[in-house]
Amino acid sequence: MTENPQQQPASNPELPTQYAPAEVEGKLYERWVDRGYFEADAKSDKEPYTIVIPPPNVTGSLHLGHAFQHTLMDALTRRKRMQGYESLWLPGMDHAGIATQNKVEQQLAEEGKSRHDVGREEFIERVWQWKEEYGGRILGQMRRLGDGVDWSRERFTMDEGLSKAVQTIFKKLYDDELIYRAERIINWCPRCLTAISDIEVDYQEDDGELVSITYGEGDETVVVATTRVETMLGDTAVAVHPDDERYAHLIGKRIKLPLTSRTIPVVADTHVDPEFGTGAVKVTPAHDPNDFAIGQRHGLESLTIMNERAVITVPGPFEGLDRFEARSAIVEALREQGRIVAEKRPYTHSVGHCSRCKTTIEPRLSLQWWVNVKPLAKAAGDAVRDGRVKIHPADMSKRYFDWVDNMHDWCISRQLWWGHRIPVWYGPNGEMVCVGPDEEAPTGEGWTQDSDVLDTWFSSGLWPFSTLGWPERTPDLEKFYATDVLLTGHDIIFFWVARMMMFGLYAMDGEPPFHTIALTGLVRDEHGKKMSKSNPNSVDPLDWMDKYGSDAVRFTLARGANPGADVPIGEDWVQAARNFANKIWNATRFALMNGANVDGPLPDAAALSATDRWILSRLNETVAQVDAYYEDYQFAKLSDALFHFAWDEVFDWYVELSKTTFIEGGEPAKVSGRVLGEVLDVTLRLLHPIVPFVTETLWTTLTGKESVVIADWPADSGFRDKAAEREIENLQQVITEVRRFRADQGLQPGQKVPARLDLSGTSLAAHEAAIRQLLRLQPEGEGFHATATLPVAGATVALDLSGTIDVEAERKRLTKDLGAAEKEKAQATAKLGNEAFLAKAPDNVVDKIRTRLAKAEADIERLTAQVASLPRS
């Protein structure tokens, strides 16, 4: 970074007449990166502020969800950098095991090959080649958005350092007996050919069939119902409730399993609900988690009846059939034997699907690696309960506790080739050795490494500390861990947040990986519907950036970001945000043309006009308000506050009110030029974290300094002038009411009207020139006839509208509006006078009625005055 960077002169004090985002955004971003603005220094004595990016998949591209969260993270880190923190936003990507392997397998399929044809070593090499050629497209797209990340620290979950971290923590967990190998029921994807965890299963309502089948012969029969008829080939029992008298005579006996030569026992188990269906259930321990538990309690055999592609392997007529083909064939065979009691089609029920390829999941008994999560999950829950980690918004804590307090052991092995290979070796005589990163793997005949890889979430669970150099105690780790805030969607509490909490607390001696978990909602379309690539409502944020600029997309997303709530977004809103950027540009350009500057200190309050004191008072109030909203992660509120202050108060009022001063010139114009420069300087700095590009261009032009990225964050000076605020509020009221009256009369905005102003007894006398200028009011001349008199804020504005309006038509219109206002007042008054209504109605409903009453009363006062002001015919 350059020495004294703020002392560099502006390159060009002139601004083009129009703001063209495409011409400036890319150049500005590269300049920021080249000058090292986003690089954090571990040796700095500044207080650190750290965010690690939720690593996007290497296969991914920027979608609105990324753009949304990245905008908020960027705003947080840019602000903290301006506040003097050593601000680190660390980028990187996830290797995305299944998704990436699928990409390369698709490439091989186009060549007529499978991964087994090329072998593991060559396949992995092909994946790395794919990653270099096609992976990481999202990183370039992040630059388009303006992400102020420290690219010098970019990490990848399969790079050397992170691989060492994975091997280290696996070894540590294994030695602490928190990782074990066991045969359990897992979720198996017959398409991806791997186990997947519970949280990677999407459940949806599918139309299937419910078939009731008679088991047994003669007097010893029982009817069971199932949606998965094909699994009966693996049944090893029928279970009934021990207190169910209907089946008491069968408990302990063996009955004939249809379509097979086997008999199976009838067992009594309290898991069975005697009120559901027939009160008897088939038990298939190798293909159902509940049945597996029953099998364990009763010592039942577990028979696996399908291979990894869900093809039947049981010798006989159904061998070689796909599970769904077998289902139909078995039903037909049972029907021929007269064993079908009932068939219900369609039968809608919840079915699990692979979250990646949407294939129906097959529960399957399998030997896998597991994490014993009980002590880890307890620590993750305790860290939030004792206040070491805060969840924001607080009402999201329940979802977190529901998960960590009821977490099942985590299946971490995946039957893939791309990923972190499990660091366990098996010997020729049944030996099993777990190897740490600094240990030698066993060699010799018969020793082989486990062929499985680890779940992607295992490595990404280490992200907050592995990216900083752990297991080494690096300067980065010492400086920037624990991170300050994890900002992420509430939908991955289970996938990622809980994993990081468990591993961070375990690996870092009880120090949690972040102080705050700030949860966002999901981006939806303008009608509140979920966006999906398969739906026509899907939007590529890059298209909007091309059309409206990155600032417009960022501001739209930030303005919709209420904590934990979903974010609706439509193109009209992005267009409005683009208009805001243009407004900032045009107003600043006007200000610069009229002498706005930041030269020297502000004049003393005594030298300032009421308009100057008002805007400075409002400026400091806005600084305080924005700071409070940032600390509470209220991005929507802070964006809204900045929008209304900039557009309404600075551009629409202060700039307009100052025009007369600038026209008249002299010392007042110099003072206002300095005040306007101050207001723009602070406003642009406040806006910068949300809309970095347009503010950089304008701020450097205004101040002549190098970059707003490294400018100081504005501080509330404490200056307040409530008297000036009331004075300008009265002035605004006069201008607003007269403008409304003019519009009601059908006068054109530029149409000049003779007027007499009586401002005596008010503080508005000094503003007469501004009032006349803004309202197009001419001085009264000879023959002036006040046809309308408006009493507003203690002042009186008399207008001569002779020949400009139809008085009787206007009287009818105003009288009609007055009647409607009086009716509204009567209705609101009646409701507020109804004690029974007030006792039952929610507070927000009562507040709305009070607001309606106040508005009706104000309308009555205004309309009555307008009617009275009309000339008599």
mmCIF file of N, CA, C and O in Angstrom, residues 499-533:
data_model
loop_
_atom_site.group_PDB
_atom_site.id
_atom_site.type_symbol
_atom_site.label_atom_id
_atom_site.label_comp_id
_atom_site.label_asym_id
_atom_site.label_seq_id
_atom_site.Cartn_x
_atom_site.Cartn_y
_atom_site.Cartn_z
ATOM 1 N N ARG A 499 -21.463 -27.699 12.000
ATOM 2 C CA ARG A 499 -20.198 -28.403 11.790
ATOM 3 C C ARG A 499 -19.024 -27.517 12.220
ATOM 4 O O ARG A 499 -18.083 -27.969 12.875
ATOM 5 N N MET A 500 -19.053 -26.259 11.810
ATOM 6 C CA MET A 500 -17.967 -25.347 12.173
ATOM 7 C C MET A 500 -17.913 -25.118 13.679
ATOM 8 O O MET A 500 -16.829 -25.024 14.266
ATOM 9 N N MET A 501 -19.065 -25.001 14.297
ATOM 10 C CA MET A 501 -19.096 -24.815 15.747
ATOM 11 C C MET A 501 -18.479 -26.026 16.452
ATOM 12 O O MET A 501 -17.650 -25.884 17.367
ATOM 13 N N MET A 502 -18.857 -27.224 16.045
ATOM 14 C CA MET A 502 -18.334 -28.429 16.688
ATOM 15 C C MET A 502 -16.821 -28.525 16.516
ATOM 16 O O MET A 502 -16.081 -28.743 17.485
ATOM 17 N N PHE A 503 -16.341 -28.353 15.288
ATOM 18 C CA PHE A 503 -14.921 -28.529 15.017
ATOM 19 C C PHE A 503 -14.089 -27.379 15.588
ATOM 20 O O PHE A 503 -12.970 -27.584 16.063
ATOM 21 N N GLY A 504 -14.612 -26.152 15.500
ATOM 22 C CA GLY A 504 -13.869 -25.013 16.020
ATOM 23 C C GLY A 504 -13.633 -25.121 17.510
ATOM 24 O O GLY A 504 -12.515 -24.926 18.003
ATOM 25 N N LEU A 505 -14.684 -25.432 18.251
ATOM 26 C CA LEU A 505 -14.553 -25.572 19.697
ATOM 27 C C LEU A 505 -13.618 -26.719 20.061
ATOM 28 O O LEU A 505 -12.836 -26.635 21.009
ATOM 29 N N TYR A 506 -13.681 -27.798 19.289
ATOM 30 C CA TYR A 506 -12.859 -28.981 19.562
ATOM 31 C C TYR A 506 -11.385 -28.727 19.249
ATOM 32 O O TYR A 506 -10.501 -29.042 20.048
ATOM 33 N N ALA A 507 -11.108 -28.129 18.094
ATOM 34 C CA ALA A 507 -9.721 -27.961 17.654
ATOM 35 C C ALA A 507 -9.032 -26.769 18.318
ATOM 36 O O ALA A 507 -7.812 -26.768 18.478
ATOM 37 N N MET A 508 -9.823 -25.742 18.699
ATOM 38 C CA MET A 508 -9.238 -24.494 19.186
ATOM 39 C C MET A 508 -9.433 -24.325 20.688
ATOM 40 O O MET A 508 -9.621 -23.210 21.190
ATOM 41 N N ASP A 509 -9.389 -25.431 21.404
ATOM 42 C CA ASP A 509 -9.406 -25.409 22.875
ATOM 43 C C ASP A 509 -10.581 -24.636 23.445
ATOM 44 O O ASP A 509 -10.424 -23.834 24.383
ATOM 45 N N GLY A 510 -11.757 -24.874 22.883
ATOM 46 C CA GLY A 510 -12.965 -24.275 23.436
ATOM 47 C C GLY A 510 -13.271 -22.880 22.936
ATOM 48 O O GLY A 510 -14.270 -22.285 23.355
ATOM 49 N N GLU A 511 -12.425 -22.335 22.057
ATOM 50 C CA GLU A 511 -12.701 -21.001 21.509
ATOM 51 C C GLU A 511 -13.558 -21.152 20.261
ATOM 52 O O GLU A 511 -13.139 -21.784 19.295
ATOM 53 N N PRO A 512 -14.763 -20.597 20.267
ATOM 54 C CA PRO A 512 -15.666 -20.781 19.121
ATOM 55 C C PRO A 512 -15.128 -20.106 17.867
ATOM 56 O O PRO A 512 -14.314 -19.169 17.952
ATOM 57 N N PRO A 513 -15.571 -20.552 16.698
ATOM 58 C CA PRO A 513 -15.018 -20.023 15.445
ATOM 59 C C PRO A 513 -15.486 -18.619 15.094
ATOM 60 O O PRO A 513 -14.914 -17.990 14.206
ATOM 61 N N PHE A 514 -16.541 -18.144 15.738
ATOM 62 C CA PHE A 514 -17.042 -16.796 15.474
ATOM 63 C C PHE A 514 -17.802 -16.320 16.698
ATOM 64 O O PHE A 514 -18.288 -17.113 17.514
ATOM 65 N N HIS A 515 -17.887 -14.997 16.828
ATOM 66 C CA HIS A 515 -18.583 -14.409 17.978
ATOM 67 C C HIS A 515 -20.082 -14.263 17.719
ATOM 68 O O HIS A 515 -20.883 -14.317 18.643
ATOM 69 N N THR A 516 -20.427 -14.051 16.448
ATOM 70 C CA THR A 516 -21.829 -13.839 16.089
ATOM 71 C C THR A 516 -22.169 -14.667 14.862
ATOM 72 O O THR A 516 -21.374 -14.748 13.923
ATOM 73 N N ILE A 517 -23.347 -15.280 14.892
ATOM 74 C CA ILE A 517 -23.892 -15.949 13.711
ATOM 75 C C ILE A 517 -25.060 -15.085 13.239
ATOM 76 O O ILE A 517 -26.101 -15.028 13.898
ATOM 77 N N ALA A 518 -24.863 -14.376 12.141
ATOM 78 C CA ALA A 518 -25.911 -13.504 11.594
ATOM 79 C C ALA A 518 -26.581 -14.245 10.444
ATOM 80 O O ALA A 518 -25.977 -14.459 9.397
ATOM 81 N N LEU A 519 -27.815 -14.629 10.663
ATOM 82 C CA LEU A 519 -28.527 -15.465 9.695
ATOM 83 C C LEU A 519 -29.425 -14.616 8.796
ATOM 84 O O LEU A 519 -30.162 -13.751 9.278
ATOM 85 N N THR A 520 -29.335 -14.883 7.524
ATOM 86 C CA THR A 520 -30.167 -14.178 6.549
ATOM 87 C C THR A 520 -31.260 -15.114 6.042
ATOM 88 O O THR A 520 -31.217 -16.323 6.267
ATOM 89 N N GLY A 521 -32.208 -14.513 5.342
ATOM 90 C CA GLY A 521 -33.208 -15.314 4.647
ATOM 91 C C GLY A 521 -32.706 -15.677 3.261
ATOM 92 O O GLY A 521 -31.526 -15.529 2.936
ATOM 93 N N LEU A 522 -33.626 -16.151 2.445
ATOM 94 C CA LEU A 522 -33.302 -16.558 1.082
ATOM 95 C C LEU A 522 -33.867 -15.542 0.092
ATOM 96 O O LEU A 522 -34.896 -14.917 0.357
ATOM 97 N N VAL A 523 -33.203 -15.374 -1.017
ATOM 98 C CA VAL A 523 -33.687 -14.455 -2.047
ATOM 99 C C VAL A 523 -34.834 -15.116 -2.813
ATOM 100 O O VAL A 523 -34.726 -16.265 -3.245
ATOM 101 N N ARG A 524 -35.918 -14.382 -2.955
ATOM 102 C CA ARG A 524 -37.080 -14.882 -3.699
ATOM 103 C C ARG A 524 -37.471 -13.868 -4.763
ATOM 104 O O ARG A 524 -36.962 -12.736 -4.767
ATOM 105 N N ASP A 525 -38.380 -14.264 -5.642
ATOM 106 C CA ASP A 525 -38.793 -13.302 -6.661
ATOM 107 C C ASP A 525 -39.744 -12.276 -6.044
ATOM 108 O O ASP A 525 -40.087 -12.353 -4.859
ATOM 109 N N GLU A 526 -40.168 -11.315 -6.845
ATOM 110 C CA GLU A 526 -40.960 -10.202 -6.306
ATOM 111 C C GLU A 526 -42.311 -10.634 -5.748
ATOM 112 O O GLU A 526 -42.948 -9.891 -4.996
ATOM 113 N N HIS A 527 -42.744 -11.858 -6.094
ATOM 114 C CA HIS A 527 -44.004 -12.378 -5.569
ATOM 115 C C HIS A 527 -43.792 -13.292 -4.370
ATOM 116 O O HIS A 527 -44.732 -13.920 -3.889
ATOM 117 N N GLY A 528 -42.534 -13.390 -3.907
ATOM 118 C CA GLY A 528 -42.228 -14.210 -2.750
ATOM 119 C C GLY A 528 -42.006 -15.675 -3.060
ATOM 120 O O GLY A 528 -41.883 -16.496 -2.154
ATOM 121 N N LYS A 529 -41.913 -16.020 -4.354
ATOM 122 C CA LYS A 529 -41.718 -17.423 -4.729
ATOM 123 C C LYS A 529 -40.233 -17.751 -4.785
ATOM 124 O O LYS A 529 -39.408 -16.911 -5.144
ATOM 125 N N LYS A 530 -39.907 -19.005 -4.455
ATOM 126 C CA LYS A 530 -38.529 -19.457 -4.478
ATOM 127 C C LYS A 530 -37.987 -19.414 -5.899
ATOM 128 O O LYS A 530 -38.655 -19.805 -6.846
ATOM 129 N N MET A 531 -36.755 -18.910 -6.032
ATOM 130 C CA MET A 531 -36.121 -18.890 -7.346
ATOM 131 C C MET A 531 -35.417 -20.222 -7.589
ATOM 132 O O MET A 531 -34.787 -20.783 -6.690
ATOM 133 N N SER A 532 -35.518 -20.711 -8.797
ATOM 134 C CA SER A 532 -34.901 -21.973 -9.147
ATOM 135 C C SER A 532 -34.486 -21.933 -10.609
ATOM 136 O O SER A 532 -35.150 -21.312 -11.436
ATOM 137 N N LYS A 533 -33.365 -22.612 -10.921
ATOM 138 C CA LYS A 533 -32.898 -22.643 -12.304
ATOM 139 C C LYS A 533 -33.931 -23.276 -13.231
ATOM 140 O O LYS A 533 -33.968 -22.992 -14.428
#
